[in-house]
Tab-separated table of C-alpha atoms in Angstrom:
chain	number	residue	atom	x	y	z
A	1	MET	CA	-11.446	-16.901	-4.309
A	2	ARG	CA	-9.526	-15.649	-7.341
A	3	PHE	CA	-8.711	-11.987	-7.671
A	4	SER	CA	-7.937	-9.507	-10.401
A	5	THR	CA	-4.546	-7.992	-9.550
A	6	PHE	CA	-2.897	-4.618	-10.083
A	7	ALA	CA	0.264	-2.851	-8.946
A	8	ALA	CA	1.775	0.439	-10.060
A	9	SER	CA	4.186	3.082	-8.792
A	10	VAL	CA	4.345	6.646	-10.097
A	11	HIS	CA	7.269	9.033	-9.718
A	12	GLY	CA	6.498	12.016	-7.487
A	13	ARG	CA	7.422	15.541	-8.455
A	14	LYS	CA	9.397	16.190	-5.252
A	15	TYR	CA	11.916	13.527	-6.288
A	16	ARG	CA	11.635	13.938	-10.041
A	17	GLU	CA	12.496	17.649	-9.972
A	18	ARG	CA	15.617	16.925	-7.901
A	19	GLY	CA	16.763	14.317	-10.397
A	20	LEU	CA	16.222	11.494	-7.898
A	21	PRO	CA	14.733	8.107	-8.805
A	22	CYS	CA	11.316	6.952	-7.663
A	23	GLN	CA	11.626	5.685	-4.100
A	24	ASP	CA	8.550	3.435	-4.347
A	25	SER	CA	8.315	-0.094	-5.696
A	26	SER	CA	5.378	-2.411	-6.329
A	27	ASP	CA	4.689	-5.704	-8.055
A	28	ILE	CA	2.446	-8.761	-8.446
A	29	LEU	CA	3.247	-12.443	-7.930
A	30	GLU	CA	1.036	-15.324	-9.079
A	31	PHE	CA	1.700	-19.068	-9.015
A	32	ASP	CA	-0.480	-22.117	-8.386
A	33	ASN	CA	-3.279	-20.922	-6.055
A	34	VAL	CA	-1.193	-18.053	-4.710
A	35	GLN	CA	-1.682	-14.393	-5.595
A	36	ALA	CA	0.437	-11.726	-3.913
A	37	ILE	CA	0.792	-7.957	-4.173
A	38	ALA	CA	3.337	-5.687	-2.526
A	39	VAL	CA	4.151	-1.990	-2.239
A	40	ALA	CA	7.246	-0.491	-0.624
A	41	ASP	CA	8.232	3.100	0.066
A	42	GLY	CA	11.919	3.944	0.370
A	43	HIS	CA	12.423	6.673	2.969
A	44	GLY	CA	14.053	9.093	0.531
A	45	GLY	CA	15.842	11.234	3.139
A	46	LYS	CA	19.450	12.300	2.700
A	47	ASP	CA	20.902	9.548	4.880
A	48	TYR	CA	18.796	6.898	3.093
A	49	PHE	CA	20.656	7.483	-0.140
A	50	ARG	CA	19.961	4.018	-1.571
A	51	SER	CA	16.358	3.701	-0.414
A	52	ASP	CA	15.095	3.325	-3.989
A	53	ILE	CA	17.141	0.117	-4.154
A	54	GLY	CA	15.936	-0.832	-0.684
A	55	SER	CA	12.274	-0.661	-1.693
A	56	ARG	CA	12.903	-2.679	-4.843
A	57	LEU	CA	14.743	-5.341	-2.854
A	58	ALA	CA	11.940	-5.370	-0.271
A	59	VAL	CA	9.372	-6.382	-2.886
A	60	GLN	CA	11.757	-8.852	-4.500
A	61	VAL	CA	12.717	-10.502	-1.209
A	62	ALA	CA	9.103	-10.557	-0.014
A	63	PHE	CA	8.046	-12.537	-3.074
A	64	GLU	CA	10.968	-14.936	-2.695
A	65	GLN	CA	9.879	-15.591	0.876
A	66	VAL	CA	6.238	-15.989	-0.193
A	67	LYS	CA	7.268	-18.771	-2.581
A	68	LYS	CA	9.059	-20.620	0.210
A	69	PHE	CA	6.332	-19.957	2.749
A	70	CYS	CA	3.395	-21.032	0.582
A	71	ASN	CA	5.110	-24.167	-0.692
A	72	ASP	CA	4.841	-25.506	2.861
A	73	ILE	CA	1.088	-24.837	3.132
A	74	SER	CA	-1.220	-27.762	2.374
A	75	GLU	CA	-4.683	-27.460	0.803
A	76	GLY	CA	-7.058	-26.009	3.379
A	77	GLU	CA	-4.302	-25.327	5.926
A	78	THR	CA	-4.598	-21.974	7.672
A	79	PHE	CA	-1.937	-19.452	8.632
A	80	SER	CA	-0.803	-19.910	12.223
A	81	GLU	CA	0.516	-17.146	14.455
A	82	ASN	CA	3.816	-18.971	14.839
A	83	SER	CA	4.280	-19.492	11.098
A	84	ILE	CA	3.500	-15.830	10.406
A	85	ARG	CA	6.050	-14.651	12.973
A	86	ASN	CA	8.661	-16.953	11.454
A	87	PHE	CA	7.803	-15.625	7.985
A	88	GLU	CA	8.216	-12.028	9.151
A	89	PHE	CA	11.571	-12.755	10.752
A	90	GLU	CA	12.862	-14.579	7.672
A	91	LEU	CA	11.651	-11.768	5.409
A	92	TRP	CA	13.397	-9.122	7.516
A	93	GLU	CA	16.568	-11.220	7.745
A	94	ALA	CA	16.599	-11.884	3.979
A	95	TRP	CA	16.174	-8.166	3.223
A	96	GLN	CA	18.990	-7.243	5.608
A	97	ARG	CA	21.199	-9.796	3.884
A	98	ALA	CA	20.188	-8.561	0.413
A	99	VAL	CA	21.050	-4.910	1.106
A	100	LYS	CA	24.391	-5.839	2.671
A	101	ASP	CA	25.195	-7.918	-0.410
A	102	ASP	CA	24.255	-4.976	-2.634
A	103	TRP	CA	26.550	-2.735	-0.597
A	104	LYS	CA	29.478	-5.100	-1.074
A	105	ARG	CA	28.845	-5.234	-4.824
A	106	ASN	CA	28.677	-1.440	-5.063
A	107	LEU	CA	31.409	0.064	-2.926
A	108	ASN	CA	31.744	3.160	-5.115
A	109	TYR	CA	29.227	5.031	-2.966
A	110	VAL	CA	31.449	8.116	-2.690
A	111	GLU	CA	30.973	8.576	-6.433
A	112	GLU	CA	27.182	8.522	-6.173
A	113	GLU	CA	25.457	11.896	-6.474
A	114	ARG	CA	23.309	11.376	-3.368
A	115	TRP	CA	26.352	10.574	-1.219
A	116	GLN	CA	27.196	14.276	-1.111
A	117	GLY	CA	23.984	14.963	0.818
A	118	VAL	CA	24.558	12.302	3.487
A	119	SER	CA	25.162	13.755	6.955
A	120	ASP	CA	28.663	13.617	8.414
A	121	LYS	CA	27.336	11.336	11.143
A	122	TYR	CA	26.179	8.711	8.670
A	123	LYS	CA	29.135	9.130	6.342
A	124	ALA	CA	31.277	8.098	9.294
A	125	ARG	CA	29.005	5.161	10.042
A	126	TYR	CA	28.818	3.945	6.454
A	127	THR	CA	32.591	4.073	6.036
A	128	SER	CA	33.215	2.261	9.321
A	129	ALA	CA	33.743	-1.475	9.555
A	130	GLU	CA	30.383	-1.992	11.276
A	131	GLU	CA	27.848	-3.670	8.977
A	132	ARG	CA	24.919	-2.879	11.255
A	133	TYR	CA	24.646	0.649	9.865
A	134	ILE	CA	24.478	-0.355	6.188
A	135	PRO	CA	20.734	-1.210	6.064
A	136	VAL	CA	19.881	2.388	7.032
A	137	ALA	CA	21.070	3.560	3.610
A	138	TYR	CA	18.379	1.326	2.068
A	139	GLY	CA	15.565	2.061	4.558
A	140	THR	CA	12.043	1.261	3.374
A	141	THR	CA	8.539	0.315	4.427
A	142	LEU	CA	6.674	-2.722	3.085
A	143	LEU	CA	3.053	-3.803	2.699
A	144	LEU	CA	2.309	-7.301	1.443
A	145	ALA	CA	-0.929	-9.217	0.818
A	146	VAL	CA	-0.889	-12.938	0.052
A	147	SER	CA	-3.985	-14.873	-1.031
A	148	ILE	CA	-3.950	-18.676	-0.931
A	149	GLY	CA	-7.590	-18.963	-1.988
A	150	TRP	CA	-9.212	-19.630	1.370
A	151	GLN	CA	-7.298	-17.004	3.363
A	152	VAL	CA	-5.495	-13.713	2.782
A	153	LEU	CA	-2.464	-12.786	4.868
A	154	ILE	CA	-1.554	-9.107	5.165
A	155	VAL	CA	1.845	-8.111	6.526
A	156	GLN	CA	3.029	-4.544	7.111
A	157	ILE	CA	5.996	-2.674	8.499
A	158	GLY	CA	5.994	1.109	8.470
A	159	ASP	CA	3.370	3.554	7.222
A	160	GLY	CA	0.973	3.291	4.307
A	161	SER	CA	-2.528	1.817	4.306
A	162	CYS	CA	-4.283	-1.487	3.811
A	163	VAL	CA	-8.006	-1.103	3.121
A	164	VAL	CA	-10.337	-4.087	2.753
A	165	LEU	CA	-13.855	-4.146	1.313
A	166	GLN	CA	-15.830	-6.921	3.016
A	167	ARG	CA	-18.799	-8.893	1.682
A	168	ASP	CA	-21.079	-6.997	4.057
A	169	GLY	CA	-20.250	-3.756	2.219
A	170	GLU	CA	-18.027	-2.273	4.920
A	171	PHE	CA	-14.530	-0.920	4.374
A	172	LYS	CA	-12.071	-1.850	7.110
A	173	LEU	CA	-8.439	-1.296	8.107
A	174	PRO	CA	-7.587	-4.845	9.241
A	175	VAL	CA	-3.949	-4.336	10.214
A	176	PRO	CA	-3.372	-3.146	13.804
A	177	PRO	CA	-2.117	0.468	14.047
A	178	ASP	CA	1.573	1.184	14.401
A	179	GLY	CA	2.221	3.080	17.610
A	180	GLU	CA	5.732	4.001	16.458
A	181	SER	CA	4.802	5.603	13.124
A	182	PHE	CA	3.659	9.230	13.213
A	183	GLY	CA	4.348	12.280	11.078
A	184	TYR	CA	7.660	11.749	9.317
A	185	VAL	CA	8.721	8.942	11.665
A	186	THR	CA	8.081	5.352	10.629
A	187	THR	CA	9.174	1.851	11.481
A	188	SER	CA	11.330	0.276	8.822
A	189	LEU	CA	12.977	-2.852	7.493
A	190	CYS	CA	16.280	-1.134	8.288
A	191	ASP	CA	15.552	-1.149	12.041
A	192	VAL	CA	17.866	-3.468	13.965
A	193	ASP	CA	14.806	-5.058	15.564
A	194	GLY	CA	12.561	-4.627	12.537
A	195	TYR	CA	11.319	-8.206	12.710
A	196	LYS	CA	9.534	-7.262	15.948
A	197	LYS	CA	7.745	-4.333	14.313
A	198	PHE	CA	5.694	-6.159	11.702
A	199	ARG	CA	1.923	-6.087	12.090
A	200	HIS	CA	-0.349	-8.535	10.359
A	201	ALA	CA	-3.907	-9.678	9.810
A	202	VAL	CA	-5.467	-12.855	8.423
A	203	LEU	CA	-8.724	-12.644	6.451
A	204	ASP	CA	-11.097	-15.586	6.070
A	205	CYS	CA	-12.354	-15.979	2.487
A	206	SER	CA	-15.244	-18.342	3.295
A	207	GLU	CA	-18.190	-17.638	0.999
A	208	ASP	CA	-20.616	-17.641	3.915
A	209	SER	CA	-18.618	-15.081	5.904
A	210	PRO	CA	-19.874	-11.472	5.730
A	211	LEU	CA	-16.338	-10.383	6.654
A	212	ALA	CA	-14.675	-12.155	3.711
A	213	PRO	CA	-12.597	-9.790	1.543
A	214	VAL	CA	-14.033	-8.771	-1.807
A	215	ALA	CA	-11.168	-6.324	-2.390
A	216	VAL	CA	-7.822	-5.579	-0.736
A	217	PHE	CA	-6.049	-2.271	-1.453
A	218	LEU	CA	-2.455	-1.483	-0.459
A	219	SER	CA	-1.061	2.046	-0.782
A	220	THR	CA	2.065	3.921	0.223
A	221	ASP	CA	1.765	7.187	2.125
A	222	GLY	CA	2.056	9.221	-1.076
A	223	LEU	CA	-1.576	8.327	-1.745
A	224	ASP	CA	-2.698	8.756	1.863
A	225	ASP	CA	-1.117	12.221	2.015
A	226	CYS	CA	-3.283	13.485	-0.842
A	227	TYR	CA	-6.029	13.841	1.753
A	228	PRO	CA	-6.468	15.789	5.014
A	229	ILE	CA	-4.561	14.322	7.958
A	230	GLY	CA	-6.889	12.373	10.208
A	231	ASP	CA	-9.572	12.125	7.529
A	232	ASN	CA	-7.663	10.314	4.791
A	233	GLN	CA	-9.260	7.003	5.764
A	234	LYS	CA	-12.782	8.055	4.725
A	235	TYR	CA	-11.474	9.641	1.525
A	236	LEU	CA	-9.642	6.440	0.605
A	237	TYR	CA	-12.905	4.543	1.066
A	238	LYS	CA	-14.615	6.980	-1.301
A	239	LEU	CA	-11.780	6.762	-3.815
A	240	TYR	CA	-11.891	2.983	-3.920
A	241	ALA	CA	-15.690	2.727	-3.977
A	242	ASP	CA	-16.694	5.610	-6.223
A	243	THR	CA	-13.765	5.652	-8.629
A	244	VAL	CA	-11.856	2.375	-8.761
A	245	ILE	CA	-14.631	-0.158	-8.169
A	246	ASP	CA	-17.208	1.925	-10.041
A	247	SER	CA	-14.877	1.944	-13.038
A	248	MET	CA	-14.406	-1.829	-12.844
A	249	ILE	CA	-18.160	-2.373	-12.887
A	250	SER	CA	-18.743	0.161	-15.679
A	251	ASN	CA	-15.642	-0.267	-17.834
A	252	GLY	CA	-13.990	-3.549	-16.851
A	253	TYR	CA	-10.743	-4.426	-15.129
A	254	ARG	CA	-8.329	-3.692	-17.982
A	255	VAL	CA	-9.613	-0.186	-18.686
A	256	THR	CA	-9.518	0.568	-14.965
A	257	CYS	CA	-5.918	-0.623	-14.653
A	258	ASP	CA	-4.827	1.517	-17.590
A	259	SER	CA	-6.717	4.556	-16.304
A	260	LEU	CA	-5.182	4.275	-12.838
A	261	ARG	CA	-1.652	3.834	-14.125
A	262	GLU	CA	-1.757	6.458	-16.869
A	263	GLU	CA	-4.206	9.054	-15.560
A	264	LEU	CA	-5.426	9.068	-11.975
A	265	LEU	CA	-2.285	8.166	-10.003
A	266	PRO	CA	-0.049	10.614	-11.943
A	267	TYR	CA	-2.718	13.296	-11.489
A	268	MET	CA	-2.946	12.684	-7.755
A	269	THR	CA	0.781	12.946	-7.116
A	270	GLU	CA	1.044	16.038	-9.315
A	271	HIS	CA	-1.853	17.893	-7.671
A	272	GLY	CA	-1.783	16.242	-4.258
A	273	SER	CA	1.141	14.967	-2.214
A	274	ASN	CA	3.883	15.480	-4.854
A	275	ASP	CA	5.275	12.247	-3.406
A	276	ASP	CA	5.796	8.912	-5.121
A	277	ILE	CA	2.575	6.896	-5.056
A	278	SER	CA	2.146	3.133	-5.142
A	279	LEU	CA	-1.173	1.324	-5.290
A	280	ALA	CA	-1.791	-2.408	-5.508
A	281	TYR	CA	-4.973	-4.399	-5.172
A	282	LEU	CA	-6.648	-7.784	-5.141
A	283	VAL	CA	-10.261	-7.426	-6.334
A	284	THR	CA	-12.659	-10.305	-6.877
A	285	LYS	CA	-13.066	-11.433	-10.475
A	286	ASP	CA	-16.779	-11.940	-9.814
A	287	LEU	CA	-18.259	-8.682	-11.109
A	288	ASN	CA	-21.739	-9.607	-9.890
A	289	LEU	CA	-20.412	-10.104	-6.353
A	290	LEU	CA	-18.485	-6.838	-6.594
A	291	LYS	CA	-21.579	-4.955	-7.729
A	292	ARG	CA	-23.821	-6.477	-5.038
A	293	THR	CA	-21.258	-5.688	-2.363
A	294	ILE	CA	-20.675	-2.080	-3.287
A	295	GLU	CA	-24.371	-1.317	-3.797
A	296	GLN	CA	-25.593	-2.632	-0.453
A	297	PRO	CA	-25.585	-0.199	2.481
A	298	PRO	CA	-22.915	-1.170	5.024
A	299	PRO	CA	-24.136	-2.074	8.530
A	300	THR	CA	-22.771	1.137	10.045
A	301	VAL	CA	-23.898	3.517	7.306
A	302	GLU	CA	-25.907	5.670	9.766
A	303	GLU	CA	-22.791	6.165	11.890
A	304	GLN	CA	-20.573	7.337	9.050
A	305	SER	CA	-20.150	11.103	8.846
A	306	LEU	CA	-20.072	12.682	5.420
A	307	PRO	CA	-17.319	15.176	4.594
A	308	THR	CA	-18.343	18.820	4.393
A	309	VAL	CA	-18.329	20.761	1.151
A	310	GLU	CA	-15.428	22.838	2.492
A	311	GLU	CA	-13.386	19.687	3.113
A	312	MET	CA	-14.178	18.320	-0.311
A	313	GLN	CA	-13.040	21.499	-2.035
A	314	VAL	CA	-9.470	21.070	-0.816
A	315	THR	CA	-9.020	17.395	-1.637
A	316	VAL	CA	-7.480	15.786	-4.658
A	317	ALA	CA	-10.496	13.497	-4.764
A	318	GLU	CA	-12.707	16.446	-5.666
A	319	GLN	CA	-10.190	17.719	-8.208
A	320	ALA	CA	-10.113	14.300	-9.798
A	321	ALA	CA	-13.911	14.337	-9.827
A	322	GLN	CA	-13.867	17.507	-11.885
A	323	LEU	CA	-11.330	15.935	-14.210
A	324	ARG	CA	-13.109	12.624	-14.681
A	325	GLU	CA	-16.690	13.753	-13.942
A	326	ARG	CA	-17.534	10.785	-11.810
A	327	LEU	CA	-15.319	10.534	-8.735
A	328	LEU	CA	-17.907	11.160	-6.023
A	329	PRO	CA	-21.410	11.003	-7.549
A	330	LEU	CA	-22.768	8.921	-4.674
A	331	TRP	CA	-21.588	11.486	-2.153
A	332	TRP	CA	-23.449	14.289	-3.889
A	333	GLU	CA	-26.570	12.141	-4.078
A	334	GLU	CA	-26.390	11.449	-0.352
A	335	ARG	CA	-25.949	15.164	0.353
A	336	ARG	CA	-29.020	15.954	-1.751
A	337	LYS	CA	-31.128	13.362	0.073
A	338	HIS	CA	-29.899	14.664	3.422
A	339	HIS	CA	-30.797	18.220	2.418
A	340	ASP	CA	-34.271	17.127	1.268
A	341	LYS	CA	-34.902	15.478	4.630
A	342	GLN	CA	-33.866	18.657	6.453
A	343	SER	CA	-36.119	20.854	4.308
């Protein structure tokens, strides 16, 4: 399967107003039969004073490793658990090496504006002779999706979300949850045992599989945090179905890309999380398949609970609906039908 690709990062107000660079990075890689997308979120805290560089290097290194990894895959060969684990270790190791090399090339850290905010504890560590502390300055998360045509590999370390729309019309979170990420705490590429903290999933793209991915969305937590904690999953599903995919079907891929980059994502960070936001996706180029998938009722539709009006009033999704007049039309239609049945 071939996908339409997109990746964008927008600068959040909480960093912009402090004169700090965007901590997020995102990009697209395409060669031969391979299509890859990645988003990374630098931690941004005072001790992570080069995390904007760390996130950029994470995406760069990830794509370098994808090129090596996929060159060894033959036509029709599937991802093995062992090869994925090796890939994750080599990615983590390459990132650790890249940030240490950057440190050696830029030893004027005491002259950097953000250095003044680093805690005394980490100033002592960074100025010591021990290299093991250096990656902390560059700390970042990473989400990566790699399509080789017949399979999609998703790799994640840290927070953020991967949402997949399957052929059967269901949205799923395929990557296992991270038991170590909660609140403001997250696993990271800067962890000394970070290679052990990757989670991954492999998606089968067989045309006869109802679970085959029609769309894969990756987002950093700046997008997730625009929605109520604990409920952001269902709002992301609505965002992708009723705004992004609906726009693709109605307006085409290019218009949708431009609208996301120039309008919706900046609006969401400004009126939602105030954080940097990154979004990347792989969406089938077959518009007929996309339309059939999104219009069919998912198998578990009766089990899905609809958000209340009160919940909707406090979400960015509803604000964006007012702005663009079409964010959640299906939701309102479902509410009307439900009300009619109750009457």
